[in-house]
Amino acid sequence: MADIEKLKGIASQVRRDIVRMVHGAKSGHPGASLGCTEYFVALYFHLMKHDPKFNMDGKGEDLFFLSNGHISPVWYSTLARSGYFEVGELHTFRRLDSRLQGHPATAEHLPGIRVASGSLGQGLSVAIGAAQAKKLNGDDRLVFVLMGDGEQEEGQIWEAAMYAAHHKVDNLIATVDRNGQQIDGPVKEIMDLMDLGAKYKAFGWQVIELENGNDMEAVVKALEQAKGMTGKGSPIMINMHTEMGYGVKFMMGSHKWHGVAPNDDQLQEALNQLPLGELIDYLSK
Amino acid sequence: MKKYTYTDKKDTRSGFGAGFLEVGRKNPNVVGLCADLIGSLKMGDFQKEFPERFFQVGIAEANMMGLAAGLTIGGKIPYTGTFANFSTGRVYDQIRQSIAYSNKNVKICASHAGVTLGEDGATHQILEDLGMMKMLPNMTVINPCDYNQTKAATIAIAEYVGPVYLRFGRPVVPIFTPADQKFEIGKAWMVNEGADVSIFATGHLVWEAIKAGEILAEQGIDAEIINIHTIKPLDTQAILNSVKKTGCAVSAEEHQMNGGLGDSVAQLLCRNYLAPLEMVGVNDTFGESGTPEELMIKYGLSASNIVDAVKKVISRKQEIYK
């Protein structure tokens, strides 16, 4: 059983980290990071079997890949809070000589990152490859991947979706963050995804609708349900509806906070809305 | 001039196919991926023997590059197979982010490089691939000269950890290197020692360079011929040692002059040891349909073009030292 209250407390701390990191770097992507916080916390603090003493091959562990790499702040905070590296290192986000690059990368050897991402559309393919390597190795753990909804416009996603179903990659749980926003505006206006769940179903995937991806209990339930659907001959997609900027009122419901940092006053206002739990803030230097 | 003979001619892609099967038998971590060109890439024998380690990707090269990057996580050594055009230009960003920048142990195996692909024409005749691949940090770039060397290289790259671009082709070319050779990445191969000019050739143009060397020998010109099978890392010592001896150089490759072997040699000489250089390669143009033999002549890639380049570079050298 998941301790939902505890997970919520961690999520609040991760959100504090996100806004402080982006504020400190004076750049970054707070909106979708805040919107996906429940998903990351549920994965790393409840669902996945993983070892913070990081090993690239991850044999015997569940693996996570982030395809929409620009939401690195939520991932970095989650990794640090899970013990992959010191939380104090979050302070170096986007600065010179940091392991916390603007978009996730392996070149600086940050524990927890297995492939670079940021140029969109590539993460699903990589996750499928890693899932097939698990099958070849007789490793029954799972592979998770998160994608953005704007990212669904990339053709490679559909090459990969076709492949995963054809090759029965049933140890894979892909989640699409349906925050409905992309850089130039609402996804619906830029390139309407229409019925995305139906599209994945038509490609041969099992689809789970998650109406509220900011409800920790619902997120945990959807992920557990997805886990129960693995091993049945087809990959699983979670159609996860979230609100961009969730937890910080003035950042919610608009694409304006896709890639903008808060100023000093906005940071204070944001932190006032995000309660400190059992954990403590990292130190700014 | 050292005598080179051959008893058989084969396409270098068949060398890849044979090497791929052998390395598959030797190393259980080797896996294969192909984008609907199993026959063209000669990957069928591996697929037959190791069906569980072989993945048909369909006509989806971008996905194939990502899959390969993912398969390395867990210790697999993926060999991707498609034409050189679709192995590079079509998927440059996938290679750049998921393979090169992420430093993944993927072997990108590319057939049908250059104009000698023949009748299919310019859409498929890539002449920019070596340049694109050598520009990527972390990437090793290999372009072997015949069947035996391609087979040996295919086996050797499994032992090297890191991304590799392995280029080969369709034309049937003489087999003149030993069957039992040990392929050493980055180590140039001395074909013929000489005193008057250094010819740096890569791919099947090494054979054209040998033919050129024989013609030149009859005319009293003693050419040193070096097979640069590894474009990156370049064997800079071998090149500089040779040019310090001969005082001039010719590069020969089935590739654009821009970005190819000649470009690498020019950079090296300009920065380390000034000497005149002539380039045999394609000069800023696309290819066209034709037989490989016709195209080699029309695009200036045959032995006679190397002979002409040698004479020109020697006269430039004499101009400098007179």
Coordinates of C-alpha atoms in Angstrom, one line a residue:
Chain A
M1 CA 0.0 0.0 0.0
A2 CA 1.2 3.4 -0.9
D3 CA 1.4 6.0 1.8
I4 CA -0.3 8.7 -0.2
E5 CA 0.2 11.5 2.4
K6 CA 3.9 10.8 2.5
L7 CA 4.1 10.9 -1.3
K8 CA 2.2 14.2 -1.3
G9 CA 4.7 15.7 1.2
I10 CA 7.6 14.6 -1.1
A11 CA 5.8 16.1 -4.1
S12 CA 5.5 19.5 -2.3
Q13 CA 9.2 19.4 -1.6
V14 CA 10.0 18.5 -5.3
R15 CA 7.9 21.4 -6.4
R16 CA 9.8 23.8 -4.1
D17 CA 13.0 22.5 -5.6
I18 CA 11.7 23.0 -9.2
V19 CA 10.8 26.7 -8.7
R20 CA 14.0 27.4 -6.8
M21 CA 16.2 25.7 -9.4
V22 CA 14.5 27.5 -12.3
H23 CA 14.7 30.8 -10.4
G24 CA 18.3 30.2 -9.5
A25 CA 19.3 29.5 -13.1
K26 CA 17.0 32.3 -14.4
S27 CA 15.9 29.8 -17.0
G28 CA 14.3 26.4 -17.4
H29 CA 10.9 24.8 -17.8
P30 CA 8.8 25.0 -14.6
G31 CA 5.3 24.5 -16.1
A32 CA 5.3 20.9 -17.2
S33 CA 7.8 20.0 -14.4
L34 CA 5.2 21.0 -11.8
G35 CA 2.5 19.3 -13.8
C36 CA 4.3 15.9 -13.8
T37 CA 5.5 16.0 -10.1
E38 CA 2.9 13.4 -8.9
Y39 CA 4.0 11.0 -11.7
F40 CA 7.7 11.3 -10.8
V41 CA 7.2 10.9 -7.1
A42 CA 4.8 8.0 -7.5
L43 CA 7.3 6.2 -9.8
Y44 CA 10.5 6.8 -7.8
F45 CA 9.1 6.6 -4.2
H46 CA 6.5 3.9 -4.7
L47 CA 6.3 2.0 -7.9
M48 CA 9.8 1.4 -9.3
K49 CA 12.4 -1.0 -8.0
H50 CA 15.6 1.0 -8.5
D51 CA 19.0 1.5 -6.9
P52 CA 20.3 5.0 -6.3
K53 CA 23.8 3.5 -6.4
F54 CA 23.4 4.0 -10.1
N55 CA 24.5 1.4 -12.6
M56 CA 24.1 2.2 -16.3
D57 CA 22.9 -1.3 -17.3
G58 CA 20.3 -1.4 -14.5
K59 CA 19.9 -5.2 -14.6
G60 CA 17.2 -6.4 -12.2
E61 CA 15.9 -2.8 -11.9
D62 CA 13.0 -0.9 -13.3
L63 CA 14.2 1.8 -15.7
F64 CA 12.9 5.2 -16.4
F65 CA 13.5 7.4 -19.5
L66 CA 12.4 11.0 -20.0
S67 CA 11.7 11.8 -23.6
N68 CA 10.6 15.4 -23.2
G69 CA 13.9 16.3 -21.6
H70 CA 13.1 20.0 -21.0
I71 CA 11.2 19.0 -17.8
S72 CA 14.6 18.1 -16.3
P73 CA 14.0 20.1 -13.1
V74 CA 11.4 17.6 -11.8
W75 CA 13.6 14.7 -12.7
Y76 CA 16.7 16.1 -11.1
S77 CA 14.9 16.9 -7.9
T78 CA 13.3 13.5 -7.8
L79 CA 16.6 11.8 -8.4
A80 CA 18.3 13.9 -5.7
R81 CA 15.5 13.3 -3.2
S82 CA 15.7 9.5 -4.0
G83 CA 19.4 9.6 -3.0
Y84 CA 21.1 9.4 -6.5
F85 CA 23.2 12.5 -5.6
E86 CA 23.3 15.2 -2.9
V87 CA 20.3 17.6 -3.0
G88 CA 22.8 20.5 -2.7
E89 CA 23.9 19.8 -6.2
L90 CA 20.4 21.0 -7.4
H91 CA 21.8 24.5 -6.9
T92 CA 24.1 23.9 -9.9
F93 CA 21.3 23.4 -12.4
R94 CA 22.1 25.0 -15.8
R95 CA 25.3 26.5 -14.6
L96 CA 28.8 26.1 -16.0
D97 CA 30.6 22.8 -15.1
S98 CA 27.4 21.3 -13.7
R99 CA 26.2 17.7 -14.1
L100 CA 22.7 19.1 -14.2
Q101 CA 22.6 20.2 -17.8
G102 CA 19.6 22.2 -19.2
H103 CA 18.5 19.0 -20.8
P104 CA 19.4 15.6 -19.3
A105 CA 22.7 14.2 -20.6
T106 CA 25.1 11.3 -19.8
A107 CA 28.4 13.0 -20.7
E108 CA 28.7 14.5 -17.2
H109 CA 27.8 11.2 -15.6
L110 CA 24.9 12.4 -13.5
P111 CA 23.6 9.2 -11.7
G112 CA 20.1 8.2 -12.9
I113 CA 20.4 9.5 -16.5
R114 CA 20.9 6.7 -19.1
V115 CA 20.5 8.7 -22.4
A116 CA 20.5 12.3 -23.5
S117 CA 17.1 13.8 -24.3
G118 CA 15.7 17.2 -25.3
S119 CA 15.6 16.9 -29.0
L120 CA 12.0 15.5 -29.0
G121 CA 10.6 12.3 -30.3
Q122 CA 13.5 9.9 -29.5
G123 CA 12.8 8.6 -25.9
L124 CA 10.2 6.1 -26.8
S125 CA 12.5 4.3 -29.3
V126 CA 15.3 4.2 -26.7
A127 CA 12.9 2.9 -24.0
I128 CA 11.7 0.1 -26.4
G129 CA 15.3 -0.9 -27.1
A130 CA 16.1 -1.0 -23.3
A131 CA 12.9 -3.1 -22.8
Q132 CA 14.0 -5.6 -25.5
A133 CA 17.4 -5.8 -23.9
K134 CA 15.7 -6.8 -20.7
K135 CA 13.8 -9.5 -22.5
L136 CA 17.1 -10.8 -24.0
N137 CA 18.7 -10.8 -20.6
G138 CA 15.8 -12.7 -19.0
D139 CA 15.3 -9.7 -16.7
D140 CA 11.6 -9.4 -15.8
R141 CA 11.7 -5.8 -14.5
L142 CA 9.9 -3.0 -16.4
V143 CA 10.7 0.1 -18.5
F144 CA 8.9 3.4 -18.0
V145 CA 9.0 6.4 -20.4
L146 CA 7.4 9.8 -20.2
M147 CA 6.6 11.9 -23.3
G148 CA 5.0 15.2 -23.8
D149 CA 1.8 15.8 -25.7
G150 CA 3.3 18.3 -28.1
E151 CA 6.0 15.8 -28.7
Q152 CA 3.4 13.4 -30.2
E153 CA 3.7 15.5 -33.4
E154 CA 7.1 14.0 -34.1
G155 CA 7.0 11.2 -36.7
Q156 CA 9.5 9.0 -34.9
I157 CA 7.0 8.5 -32.0
W158 CA 4.7 6.7 -34.4
E159 CA 7.5 4.6 -35.9
A160 CA 8.2 3.5 -32.4
A161 CA 4.6 2.9 -31.4
M162 CA 4.1 0.7 -34.5
Y163 CA 7.3 -1.3 -33.6
A164 CA 6.5 -1.8 -29.9
A165 CA 3.1 -3.4 -30.7
H166 CA 4.4 -5.5 -33.6
H167 CA 7.3 -6.9 -31.5
K168 CA 5.1 -7.4 -28.5
V169 CA 7.2 -5.2 -26.2
D170 CA 4.9 -5.8 -23.2
N171 CA 7.3 -4.8 -20.4
L172 CA 7.0 -1.2 -21.4
I173 CA 4.7 1.5 -19.8
A174 CA 4.7 4.8 -21.8
T175 CA 3.0 7.8 -20.3
V176 CA 2.0 10.9 -22.3
D177 CA 1.7 14.1 -20.3
R178 CA -1.5 15.7 -21.6
N179 CA -1.0 19.2 -20.2
G180 CA -2.4 20.5 -23.5
Q181 CA 0.2 23.2 -24.0
Q182 CA 3.2 23.6 -26.2
I183 CA 5.5 26.6 -26.9
D184 CA 3.4 28.4 -29.4
G185 CA 0.1 27.8 -27.6
P186 CA -2.5 25.1 -26.9
V187 CA -1.8 21.8 -28.5
K188 CA -5.4 21.7 -29.8
E189 CA -4.7 24.8 -31.9
I190 CA -1.1 24.0 -32.9
M191 CA -1.8 20.4 -34.0
D192 CA -4.9 18.8 -32.5
L193 CA -4.0 15.3 -31.3
M194 CA -7.7 14.4 -31.6
D195 CA -8.4 11.1 -29.7
L196 CA -4.8 10.2 -28.8
G197 CA -5.9 7.1 -26.7
A198 CA -7.8 5.8 -29.7
K199 CA -4.7 6.3 -31.9
Y200 CA -2.5 4.2 -29.6
K201 CA -5.2 1.6 -29.3
A202 CA -5.4 1.4 -33.1
F203 CA -1.6 0.9 -33.1
G204 CA -2.1 -2.1 -30.9
W205 CA -1.4 -0.7 -27.4
Q206 CA -3.4 -1.1 -24.2
V207 CA -4.5 2.3 -23.0
I208 CA -5.3 3.6 -19.6
E209 CA -7.1 7.0 -19.2
L210 CA -5.8 9.0 -16.2
E211 CA -8.2 11.9 -15.8
N212 CA -6.3 13.7 -13.1
G213 CA -2.6 13.3 -13.2
N214 CA -2.2 15.7 -10.3
D215 CA -4.2 13.5 -7.9
M216 CA -1.5 11.4 -6.2
E217 CA -3.9 8.5 -5.4
A218 CA -5.2 8.4 -9.0
V219 CA -1.6 8.4 -10.4
V220 CA -0.5 5.6 -8.1
K221 CA -3.6 3.6 -9.0
A222 CA -3.1 4.1 -12.7
L223 CA 0.6 3.1 -12.5
E224 CA -0.3 0.0 -10.5
Q225 CA -3.0 -0.9 -13.0
A226 CA -0.6 -0.5 -15.8
K227 CA 1.9 -2.7 -14.1
G228 CA -0.8 -5.4 -13.8
M229 CA -1.3 -5.2 -17.6
T230 CA 2.3 -5.9 -18.5
G231 CA 3.3 -9.3 -19.8
K232 CA 0.1 -9.7 -21.9
G233 CA 1.6 -9.3 -25.3
S234 CA 1.3 -5.5 -25.9
P235 CA 2.7 -2.3 -24.6
I236 CA 0.8 0.0 -22.3
M237 CA 0.1 3.7 -22.7
I238 CA -1.2 6.0 -19.9
N239 CA -3.0 9.0 -21.3
M240 CA -2.3 11.2 -18.3
H241 CA -4.1 14.6 -18.1
T242 CA -2.2 17.1 -16.0
E243 CA -2.3 20.8 -15.4
M244 CA 0.8 22.7 -16.3
G245 CA 2.2 24.7 -13.4
Y246 CA 0.1 22.6 -10.8
G247 CA 0.7 23.7 -7.2
V248 CA 1.6 27.3 -8.1
K249 CA -1.6 29.2 -8.8
F250 CA -0.2 31.9 -11.1
M251 CA 1.6 29.3 -13.2
M252 CA -1.5 27.1 -13.8
G253 CA -3.5 26.8 -17.0
S254 CA -1.3 28.7 -19.4
H255 CA 1.6 27.9 -21.7
K256 CA 3.2 31.1 -20.6
W257 CA 5.2 29.3 -17.9
H258 CA 6.5 26.6 -20.4
G259 CA 10.0 28.0 -20.4
V260 CA 10.1 31.1 -18.1
A261 CA 11.8 31.5 -14.8
P262 CA 10.0 33.3 -11.9
N263 CA 11.5 36.5 -10.5
D264 CA 12.3 37.0 -6.8
D265 CA 8.8 38.1 -5.8
Q266 CA 7.1 35.3 -7.9
L267 CA 9.5 32.8 -6.3
Q268 CA 8.3 33.9 -2.8
E269 CA 4.7 33.7 -3.8
A270 CA 5.2 30.2 -5.3
L271 CA 7.0 29.0 -2.2
N272 CA 4.2 30.3 0.0
Q273 CA 1.8 28.0 -1.8
L274 CA 4.1 24.9 -1.4
P275 CA 4.3 23.7 2.2
L276 CA 7.6 22.4 3.6
G277 CA 7.1 18.8 4.6
E278 CA 9.5 16.5 6.5
L279 CA 12.3 17.3 4.0
I280 CA 14.2 20.5 3.9
D281 CA 15.2 22.9 1.1
Y282 CA 18.6 22.5 -0.5
L283 CA 21.0 25.3 0.2
S284 CA 21.6 28.1 -2.3
K285 CA 25.2 29.1 -2.4
Chain B
M1 CA 56.2 -1.3 -56.5
K2 CA 55.1 -4.2 -54.4
K3 CA 53.1 -6.7 -56.4
Y4 CA 49.5 -7.1 -55.5
T5 CA 47.4 -9.8 -57.1
Y6 CA 43.9 -11.2 -56.5
T7 CA 42.1 -14.4 -57.3
D8 CA 38.6 -13.2 -56.4
K9 CA 36.5 -10.1 -56.4
K10 CA 33.6 -9.5 -54.1
D11 CA 31.4 -6.7 -52.7
T12 CA 32.5 -5.3 -49.4
R13 CA 28.9 -5.6 -48.1
S14 CA 29.3 -9.4 -48.3
G15 CA 32.4 -9.0 -46.2
F16 CA 30.2 -7.3 -43.6
G17 CA 27.6 -10.1 -43.8
A18 CA 30.3 -12.8 -43.2
G19 CA 31.9 -10.8 -40.4
F20 CA 28.5 -10.1 -38.8
L21 CA 27.7 -13.8 -38.7
E22 CA 31.1 -14.6 -37.2
V23 CA 31.0 -11.9 -34.6
G24 CA 27.5 -13.1 -33.7
R25 CA 28.9 -16.6 -33.0
K26 CA 31.8 -15.2 -31.0
N27 CA 29.9 -12.7 -28.9
P28 CA 26.4 -13.5 -27.6
N29 CA 25.8 -9.8 -26.8
V30 CA 25.9 -8.8 -30.5
V31 CA 22.4 -8.1 -31.8
G32 CA 21.2 -6.9 -35.2
L33 CA 18.7 -4.4 -36.5
C34 CA 17.7 -3.8 -40.1
A35 CA 15.3 -1.3 -41.8
D36 CA 13.9 -3.5 -44.5
L37 CA 17.2 -4.2 -46.3
I38 CA 18.3 -7.6 -44.9
G39 CA 19.2 -8.9 -48.4
S40 CA 21.1 -5.8 -49.5
L41 CA 23.1 -5.7 -46.2
K42 CA 23.8 -9.4 -46.3
M43 CA 22.4 -9.8 -42.7
G44 CA 20.3 -12.8 -43.6
D45 CA 22.7 -15.5 -42.3
F46 CA 22.9 -13.9 -38.9
Q47 CA 19.1 -13.5 -38.8
K48 CA 18.7 -17.2 -39.7
E49 CA 21.1 -18.4 -37.0
F50 CA 20.1 -15.9 -34.3
P51 CA 16.5 -15.0 -34.9
E52 CA 15.9 -14.0 -31.3
R53 CA 18.9 -11.5 -31.5
F54 CA 17.7 -9.9 -34.7
F55 CA 15.1 -7.2 -35.1
Q56 CA 13.3 -6.2 -38.3
V57 CA 12.5 -2.5 -37.8
G58 CA 10.7 -1.9 -41.1
I59 CA 11.3 1.3 -43.0
A60 CA 11.8 3.4 -39.9
E61 CA 15.5 4.4 -39.6
A62 CA 15.0 7.1 -36.9
N63 CA 13.3 4.5 -34.6
M64 CA 16.1 2.0 -35.4
M65 CA 18.8 4.4 -34.1
G66 CA 16.9 5.0 -30.9
L67 CA 16.2 1.3 -30.4
A68 CA 19.9 0.6 -30.9
A69 CA 20.8 3.2 -28.2
G70 CA 18.3 1.6 -25.8
L71 CA 19.6 -2.0 -26.5
T72 CA 23.1 -0.9 -25.3
I73 CA 21.5 -0.4 -21.8
G74 CA 21.7 -3.9 -20.5
G75 CA 24.9 -4.7 -22.3
K76 CA 23.9 -5.5 -25.9
I77 CA 26.1 -4.5 -28.8
P78 CA 23.7 -3.5 -31.6
Y79 CA 24.7 -3.4 -35.3
T80 CA 22.2 -1.4 -37.3
G81 CA 22.0 -2.0 -41.1
T82 CA 20.7 0.2 -43.9
F83 CA 22.1 2.1 -46.8
A84 CA 24.7 4.8 -46.0
N85 CA 22.3 7.5 -46.9
F86 CA 19.7 6.4 -44.5
S87 CA 22.3 5.5 -41.9
T88 CA 23.5 9.1 -41.6
G89 CA 21.7 12.1 -43.2
R90 CA 18.2 10.8 -42.6
V91 CA 18.9 10.2 -38.9
Y92 CA 21.6 12.7 -38.0
D93 CA 19.9 14.1 -35.0
Q94 CA 19.0 10.7 -33.6
I95 CA 22.6 9.6 -33.9
R96 CA 23.8 12.9 -32.5
Q97 CA 21.7 12.9 -29.3
S98 CA 20.9 9.3 -28.5
I99 CA 24.2 7.7 -29.8
A100 CA 27.1 10.1 -30.1
Y101 CA 26.4 12.5 -27.3
S102 CA 25.1 9.7 -25.1
N103 CA 28.3 7.7 -26.0
K104 CA 26.3 4.5 -26.7
N105 CA 28.0 1.3 -27.9
V106 CA 26.2 1.2 -31.3
K107 CA 27.7 0.0 -34.5
I108 CA 26.2 1.9 -37.5
C109 CA 26.8 -0.3 -40.5
A110 CA 26.2 1.4 -43.8
S111 CA 26.2 -0.1 -47.2
H112 CA 25.8 1.3 -50.7
A113 CA 28.0 4.3 -50.0
G114 CA 29.0 6.6 -52.8
V115 CA 28.3 6.8 -56.6
T116 CA 29.1 3.2 -57.1
L117 CA 25.7 2.3 -55.8
G118 CA 25.1 2.8 -59.5
E119 CA 21.8 2.8 -61.4
D120 CA 19.6 4.0 -58.5
G121 CA 21.1 7.5 -58.9
A122 CA 21.8 10.5 -56.7
T123 CA 18.9 10.1 -54.2
H124 CA 20.7 7.0 -52.8
Q125 CA 24.3 7.9 -53.6
I126 CA 25.5 9.6 -50.4
L127 CA 28.9 11.3 -50.7
E128 CA 28.7 13.3 -47.5
D129 CA 28.4 10.6 -44.9
L130 CA 32.1 10.4 -43.8
G131 CA 32.0 14.2 -43.2
M132 CA 28.8 14.1 -41.1
M133 CA 30.0 11.2 -39.0
K134 CA 33.6 12.4 -38.4
M135 CA 32.2 15.8 -37.1
L136 CA 30.4 14.0 -34.3
P137 CA 32.4 13.9 -31.0
N138 CA 32.8 10.3 -29.7
M139 CA 32.3 8.8 -33.2
T140 CA 34.8 6.4 -34.8
V141 CA 34.6 6.3 -38.6
I142 CA 35.8 3.3 -40.6
N143 CA 35.9 2.7 -44.3
P144 CA 37.6 -0.6 -45.2
C145 CA 39.0 -1.4 -48.7
D146 CA 37.9 -4.9 -49.6
Y147 CA 35.9 -8.0 -48.6
N148 CA 38.5 -9.3 -46.2
Q149 CA 39.2 -6.0 -44.5
T150 CA 35.5 -5.3 -44.2
K151 CA 34.9 -8.7 -42.6
A152 CA 37.8 -8.1 -40.2
A153 CA 36.6 -4.6 -39.3
T154 CA 33.1 -5.9 -38.6
I155 CA 34.5 -8.4 -36.1
A156 CA 36.9 -6.0 -34.5
I157 CA 34.4 -3.2 -33.7
A158 CA 32.6 -5.4 -31.3
E159 CA 35.7 -5.4 -29.1
Y160 CA 35.8 -1.6 -29.1
V161 CA 33.4 0.2 -26.7
G162 CA 31.8 3.3 -28.2
P163 CA 29.9 4.4 -31.3
V164 CA 31.3 3.4 -34.7
Y165 CA 30.3 4.2 -38.2
L166 CA 31.3 1.4 -40.6
R167 CA 31.0 2.2 -44.3
F168 CA 31.0 -0.3 -47.2
G169 CA 29.5 -0.7 -50.6
R170 CA 27.9 -2.6 -53.4
P171 CA 30.5 -2.8 -56.2
V172 CA 32.5 -6.0 -56.7
V173 CA 36.1 -5.1 -56.0
P174 CA 39.4 -7.2 -55.9
I175 CA 40.2 -9.0 -52.7
F176 CA 43.9 -8.2 -52.0
T177 CA 44.3 -8.0 -48.2
P178 CA 44.9 -11.2 -46.2
A179 CA 42.0 -13.3 -45.0
D180 CA 43.5 -13.7 -41.6
Q181 CA 44.3 -10.0 -40.9
K182 CA 43.8 -8.5 -37.5
F183 CA 42.0 -5.2 -37.9
E184 CA 43.3 -2.4 -35.8
I185 CA 41.1 0.7 -35.5
G186 CA 43.1 3.9 -36.2
K187 CA 46.2 2.1 -37.5
A188 CA 46.9 3.0 -41.2
W189 CA 48.1 0.1 -43.4
M190 CA 51.2 0.5 -45.5
V191 CA 50.4 -0.8 -48.9
N192 CA 53.7 0.2 -50.7
E193 CA 56.7 2.2 -49.5
G194 CA 57.9 4.9 -51.9
A195 CA 59.8 8.1 -52.0
D196 CA 58.3 10.5 -54.5
V197 CA 54.7 11.0 -53.3
S198 CA 52.3 9.8 -50.6
I199 CA 48.9 8.5 -51.7
F200 CA 46.4 8.3 -48.9
A201 CA 43.5 6.2 -50.1
T202 CA 40.4 4.8 -48.4
G203 CA 37.7 2.3 -49.2
H204 CA 37.9 0.6 -52.6
L205 CA 39.9 3.5 -54.0
V206 CA 42.9 1.8 -52.3
W207 CA 42.8 -0.7 -55.2
E208 CA 42.6 2.2 -57.7
A209 CA 45.7 3.6 -55.9
I210 CA 47.5 0.3 -56.4
K211 CA 46.7 0.4 -60.1
A212 CA 47.9 4.0 -60.2
G213 CA 51.1 3.0 -58.4
E214 CA 51.9 0.4 -61.0
I215 CA 51.3 2.9 -63.9
L216 CA 53.5 5.5 -62.1
A217 CA 56.2 2.9 -61.4
E218 CA 56.5 2.3 -65.2
Q219 CA 57.0 6.0 -65.6
G220 CA 59.7 6.1 -62.9
I221 CA 57.6 7.6 -60.1
D222 CA 58.0 5.8 -56.8
A223 CA 54.7 6.2 -54.9
E224 CA 54.1 5.4 -51.3
I225 CA 50.5 4.1 -50.9
I226 CA 48.8 4.0 -47.5
N227 CA 45.4 2.6 -46.8
I228 CA 43.6 4.9 -44.4
H229 CA 40.8 2.5 -43.4
T230 CA 40.0 4.6 -40.3
I231 CA 39.0 8.2 -41.1
K232 CA 38.6 8.9 -37.4
P233 CA 40.7 8.7 -35.3
L234 CA 43.1 9.5 -38.1
D235 CA 46.6 7.9 -38.0
T236 CA 48.3 11.3 -38.0
Q237 CA 51.7 9.8 -37.3
A238 CA 51.6 7.6 -40.3
I239 CA 50.5 10.4 -42.5
L240 CA 53.1 12.9 -41.2
N241 CA 55.9 10.4 -41.3
S242 CA 55.1 9.7 -45.0
V243 CA 54.8 13.3 -46.1
K244 CA 58.0 14.3 -44.3
K245 CA 59.7 11.7 -46.5
T246 CA 58.0 12.3 -49.8
G247 CA 57.1 16.1 -49.6
C248 CA 53.7 15.9 -51.3
A249 CA 50.5 14.0 -51.0
V250 CA 47.4 12.8 -52.9
S251 CA 44.1 11.7 -51.1
A252 CA 41.7 9.4 -52.8
E253 CA 38.2 8.6 -51.7
E254 CA 34.6 8.0 -53.0
H255 CA 33.3 11.0 -51.1
Q256 CA 32.9 14.7 -51.4
M257 CA 36.2 16.5 -51.1
N258 CA 34.5 18.7 -48.6
G259 CA 34.5 16.8 -45.3
G260 CA 36.2 13.6 -46.4
L261 CA 39.6 12.1 -45.9
G262 CA 41.3 14.7 -48.1
D263 CA 39.8 17.4 -45.9
S264 CA 41.2 15.6 -42.8
V265 CA 44.7 15.3 -44.4
A266 CA 44.6 18.9 -45.5
Q267 CA 43.9 20.0 -41.9
L268 CA 46.6 17.8 -40.6
L269 CA 49.2 19.1 -43.0
C270 CA 48.3 22.8 -42.7
R271 CA 48.6 22.6 -38.9
N272 CA 51.7 20.4 -38.7
Y273 CA 53.8 20.1 -41.9
L274 CA 53.2 22.2 -45.0
A275 CA 53.3 20.2 -48.2
P276 CA 51.3 20.3 -51.4
L277 CA 48.2 18.1 -51.5
E278 CA 45.9 17.1 -54.4
M279 CA 42.5 15.5 -53.8
V280 CA 40.8 12.8 -55.7
G281 CA 37.1 12.8 -54.8
V282 CA 33.8 14.2 -55.8
N283 CA 33.9 18.0 -56.2
D284 CA 30.8 19.5 -54.8
T285 CA 28.2 17.8 -57.0
F286 CA 25.6 15.0 -56.7
G287 CA 25.9 11.8 -58.6
E288 CA 23.6 10.2 -61.2
S289 CA 22.5 6.9 -62.7
G290 CA 25.0 4.7 -64.5
T291 CA 27.1 1.6 -64.0
P292 CA 29.7 1.8 -61.2
E293 CA 32.5 1.7 -63.8
E294 CA 31.0 4.5 -65.8
L295 CA 30.5 6.6 -62.7
M296 CA 34.0 6.1 -61.4
I297 CA 35.3 7.5 -64.6
K298 CA 32.8 10.4 -65.0
Y299 CA 33.3 11.5 -61.4
G300 CA 37.0 11.3 -61.5
L301 CA 37.6 8.4 -59.1
S302 CA 39.7 5.9 -61.1
A303 CA 43.4 5.0 -61.2
S304 CA 44.0 7.5 -64.1
N305 CA 42.7 10.3 -62.0
I306 CA 45.1 9.4 -59.2
V307 CA 47.9 9.3 -61.7
D308 CA 47.0 12.8 -62.9
A309 CA 46.8 14.1 -59.4
V310 CA 50.2 12.6 -58.5
K311 CA 51.9 14.2 -61.5
K312 CA 50.3 17.6 -60.6
V313 CA 51.3 17.4 -57.0
I314 CA 54.9 16.4 -57.8
S315 CA 55.2 19.3 -60.2
R316 CA 53.9 21.6 -57.5
K317 CA 56.5 20.2 -55.1
Q318 CA 59.2 20.8 -57.7
E319 CA 58.0 24.3 -58.1
I320 CA 58.4 24.9 -54.4
Y321 CA 61.9 23.3 -54.0
K322 CA 63.5 24.4 -57.3

